[in-house]
Amino acid sequence: MTDAERELRFRAVAELVVEPVRRYLARRTDVATADDLLNETLIVCWRRLDEVPTADEAVPWAIVVARNLLANAKRAERRRGRLTAKIIALDPPASVIEYASGESDADAIAVRDALTRLRRDDAELLRLWAWDGLESPQLATVLGISANAAAIRLHRAKARLKDELMKSPRPAGHVEAEEGSTDARR
């Protein structure tokens, strides 16, 4: 089969199978996944064009391919879910971390909230520095930049965090402690 004949055959197969496979997938998954799996199905049809049956059997054959791809996608999603659960168990996000007894809950919440308002890159840099204990040379390795650039980014991220913390209302405990200490000096 020449390249031109192969292309014509594929176009004919694609014309037959696209809509039935799209409908099949749309009933079983979300739109984005259905589109991705439809594309993957067409790739399989192209690669295995010599195995695609004649017109009457092309649609069921393509649906079997789509069904297998969908099953693979669902297995992959379950694996990702299990992996995410393991990661959360080993390194929980800020919202579920038990804070050290020396920190007040209000302070921890204020820092967590300020981190969520920062750009994602700044928040990650600060977490690597504060939680993982990485300094500029190690941060540079993780980020793929020079140590000097890492130090500058860390300095700027700390300044942005400070600005965000200053915007936050101060926890009640701080106000009382400051007022109490002011009264004690009088």
Tab-separated table of C-alpha atoms in Angstrom:
chain	number	residue	atom	x	y	z
A	1	MET	CA	0.000	0.000	0.000
A	2	THR	CA	1.437	3.407	-0.961
A	3	ASP	CA	1.470	6.345	1.412
A	4	ALA	CA	-1.377	7.984	-0.508
A	5	GLU	CA	-3.470	4.799	-0.351
A	6	ARG	CA	-2.714	4.430	3.352
A	7	GLU	CA	-3.812	7.995	3.995
A	8	LEU	CA	-7.048	7.508	2.039
A	9	ARG	CA	-7.794	4.301	3.927
A	10	PHE	CA	-7.171	6.006	7.268
A	11	ARG	CA	-9.408	8.925	6.352
A	12	ALA	CA	-12.188	6.500	5.445
A	13	VAL	CA	-11.761	4.598	8.731
A	14	ALA	CA	-11.614	7.814	10.753
A	15	GLU	CA	-14.757	9.113	9.094
A	16	LEU	CA	-16.566	5.929	10.094
A	17	VAL	CA	-15.354	5.648	13.681
A	18	VAL	CA	-14.917	9.191	15.052
A	19	GLU	CA	-18.516	9.956	15.995
A	20	PRO	CA	-19.464	6.510	17.352
A	21	VAL	CA	-16.264	6.363	19.441
A	22	ARG	CA	-16.771	9.954	20.637
A	23	ARG	CA	-20.329	9.096	21.789
A	24	TYR	CA	-19.112	5.882	23.440
A	25	LEU	CA	-16.434	7.746	25.406
A	26	ALA	CA	-18.660	10.740	26.235
A	27	ARG	CA	-21.076	8.456	28.073
A	28	ARG	CA	-18.286	7.013	30.186
A	29	THR	CA	-15.907	9.837	31.077
A	30	ASP	CA	-15.436	13.611	31.141
A	31	VAL	CA	-15.105	15.649	27.948
A	32	ALA	CA	-11.345	16.235	28.156
A	33	THR	CA	-10.552	12.578	28.805
A	34	ALA	CA	-12.961	11.527	26.044
A	35	ASP	CA	-11.175	13.817	23.578
A	36	ASP	CA	-7.767	12.511	24.615
A	37	LEU	CA	-8.892	8.902	24.326
A	38	LEU	CA	-10.510	9.545	20.946
A	39	ASN	CA	-7.190	10.903	19.706
A	40	GLU	CA	-5.351	7.901	21.128
A	41	THR	CA	-7.872	5.585	19.444
A	42	LEU	CA	-7.192	7.254	16.107
A	43	ILE	CA	-3.456	6.869	16.650
A	44	VAL	CA	-3.944	3.148	17.257
A	45	CYS	CA	-6.066	2.970	14.103
A	46	TRP	CA	-3.279	4.633	12.141
A	47	ARG	CA	-0.555	2.420	13.567
A	48	ARG	CA	-2.555	-0.766	13.090
A	49	LEU	CA	-4.330	0.274	9.904
A	50	ASP	CA	-3.634	-3.097	8.283
A	51	GLU	CA	-5.499	-4.792	11.169
A	52	VAL	CA	-8.580	-2.523	11.070
A	53	PRO	CA	-11.476	-4.574	9.677
A	54	THR	CA	-13.645	-3.578	6.754
A	55	ALA	CA	-16.329	-0.920	6.997
A	56	ASP	CA	-18.946	-2.992	8.864
A	57	GLU	CA	-16.507	-4.093	11.562
A	58	ALA	CA	-14.379	-0.921	11.840
A	59	VAL	CA	-16.630	0.764	14.410
A	60	PRO	CA	-16.800	-2.174	16.870
A	61	TRP	CA	-13.046	-2.691	16.462
A	62	ALA	CA	-12.383	0.985	17.257
A	63	ILE	CA	-14.763	0.863	20.233
A	64	VAL	CA	-12.825	-2.096	21.637
A	65	VAL	CA	-9.628	-0.056	21.274
A	66	ALA	CA	-11.289	2.932	22.989
A	67	ARG	CA	-12.649	0.677	25.739
A	68	ASN	CA	-9.174	-0.702	26.438
A	69	LEU	CA	-7.671	2.785	26.440
A	70	LEU	CA	-10.390	3.955	28.835
A	71	ALA	CA	-9.686	1.025	31.158
A	72	ASN	CA	-5.986	1.915	31.097
A	73	ALA	CA	-6.794	5.557	31.867
A	74	LYS	CA	-8.995	4.558	34.812
A	75	ARG	CA	-6.273	2.257	36.188
A	76	ALA	CA	-3.754	5.075	35.854
A	77	GLU	CA	-6.125	7.442	37.676
A	78	ARG	CA	-6.535	4.943	40.526
A	79	ARG	CA	-2.738	4.589	40.758
A	80	ARG	CA	-2.375	8.390	40.844
A	81	GLY	CA	-4.989	8.527	43.596
A	82	ARG	CA	-3.160	5.939	45.679
A	83	LEU	CA	0.148	7.732	45.107
A	84	THR	CA	-1.386	11.064	46.077
A	85	ALA	CA	-2.760	9.510	49.269
A	86	LYS	CA	0.702	8.150	50.114
A	87	ILE	CA	2.332	11.510	49.460
A	88	ILE	CA	-0.239	13.294	51.621
A	89	ALA	CA	0.338	10.759	54.393
A	90	LEU	CA	4.121	11.226	54.210
A	91	ASP	CA	4.232	14.972	53.494
A	92	PRO	CA	0.840	16.499	54.247
A	93	PRO	CA	-0.123	19.906	52.871
A	94	ALA	CA	-0.126	22.882	55.202
A	95	SER	CA	-3.822	22.598	55.950
A	96	VAL	CA	-3.418	19.235	57.710
A	97	ILE	CA	-0.027	19.606	59.369
A	98	GLU	CA	0.083	19.473	63.120
A	99	TYR	CA	2.074	22.501	64.175
A	100	ALA	CA	4.712	22.501	66.864
A	101	SER	CA	3.333	23.163	70.313
A	102	GLY	CA	5.398	26.372	70.537
A	103	GLU	CA	3.432	27.936	67.674
A	104	SER	CA	-0.031	29.232	68.233
A	105	ASP	CA	-2.708	27.911	65.920
A	106	ALA	CA	-3.461	31.482	64.890
A	107	ASP	CA	0.167	32.026	63.811
A	108	ALA	CA	0.207	28.779	61.861
A	109	ILE	CA	-3.062	29.630	60.143
A	110	ALA	CA	-1.837	33.131	59.305
A	111	VAL	CA	1.349	31.749	57.722
A	112	ARG	CA	-0.558	29.071	55.824
A	113	ASP	CA	-3.045	31.625	54.508
A	114	ALA	CA	-0.272	34.033	53.524
A	115	LEU	CA	1.509	31.233	51.655
A	116	THR	CA	-1.645	30.468	49.683
A	117	ARG	CA	-1.808	34.100	48.546
A	118	LEU	CA	1.766	34.027	47.217
A	119	ARG	CA	2.711	32.994	43.710
A	120	ARG	CA	3.080	29.220	43.512
A	121	ASP	CA	6.840	29.439	42.850
A	122	ASP	CA	7.412	31.695	45.858
A	123	ALA	CA	5.373	29.462	48.152
A	124	GLU	CA	7.238	26.347	46.987
A	125	LEU	CA	10.599	28.055	47.462
A	126	LEU	CA	9.667	29.053	51.008
A	127	ARG	CA	8.440	25.537	51.803
A	128	LEU	CA	11.674	24.035	50.513
A	129	TRP	CA	13.611	26.464	52.680
A	130	ALA	CA	11.477	26.290	55.838
A	131	TRP	CA	10.128	22.739	55.853
A	132	ASP	CA	12.884	20.884	54.068
A	133	GLY	CA	15.780	22.958	55.442
A	134	LEU	CA	17.327	23.681	52.046
A	135	GLU	CA	19.699	26.626	51.730
A	136	SER	CA	20.577	28.578	48.589
A	137	PRO	CA	22.996	26.015	47.074
A	138	GLN	CA	20.516	23.161	47.537
A	139	LEU	CA	17.622	25.334	46.356
A	140	ALA	CA	19.676	26.171	43.280
A	141	THR	CA	20.077	22.476	42.519
A	142	VAL	CA	16.371	21.784	42.954
A	143	LEU	CA	15.343	24.783	40.840
A	144	GLY	CA	18.071	24.425	38.217
A	145	ILE	CA	19.420	27.939	38.760
A	146	SER	CA	22.580	29.467	40.213
A	147	ALA	CA	23.055	29.676	43.978
A	148	ASN	CA	23.071	33.469	43.710
A	149	ALA	CA	19.754	33.469	41.845
A	150	ALA	CA	18.306	31.093	44.443
A	151	ALA	CA	19.432	33.383	47.266
A	152	ILE	CA	17.869	36.398	45.544
A	153	ARG	CA	14.596	34.562	44.888
A	154	LEU	CA	14.487	33.340	48.492
A	155	HIS	CA	15.085	36.858	49.801
A	156	ARG	CA	12.312	38.244	47.591
A	157	ALA	CA	9.930	35.418	48.513
A	158	LYS	CA	10.550	36.091	52.215
A	159	ALA	CA	9.798	39.775	51.643
A	160	ARG	CA	6.561	38.925	49.810
A	161	LEU	CA	5.559	36.572	52.631
A	162	LYS	CA	6.253	39.309	55.174
A	163	ASP	CA	4.104	41.722	53.152
A	164	GLU	CA	1.261	39.179	53.037
A	165	LEU	CA	1.558	38.567	56.778
A	166	MET	CA	1.445	42.299	57.448
A	167	LYS	CA	-1.788	42.546	55.419
A	168	SER	CA	-3.400	39.825	57.550
A	169	PRO	CA	-5.334	40.780	60.652
A	170	ARG	CA	-3.217	40.071	63.715
A	171	PRO	CA	-4.302	37.146	65.876
A	172	ALA	CA	-6.085	38.110	69.083
A	173	GLY	CA	-3.344	36.543	71.228
A	174	HIS	CA	-0.793	38.969	69.841
A	175	VAL	CA	-2.903	42.022	70.598
A	176	GLU	CA	-3.539	40.897	74.159
A	177	ALA	CA	0.118	40.083	74.751
A	178	GLU	CA	1.197	43.468	73.412
A	179	GLU	CA	-1.432	45.313	75.445
A	180	GLY	CA	-0.471	43.365	78.559
A	181	SER	CA	3.196	44.127	78.107
A	182	THR	CA	2.414	47.824	77.558
A	183	ASP	CA	0.371	47.931	80.769
A	184	ALA	CA	3.125	46.220	82.708
A	185	ARG	CA	5.594	48.960	81.739
A	186	ARG	CA	3.355	51.782	82.960
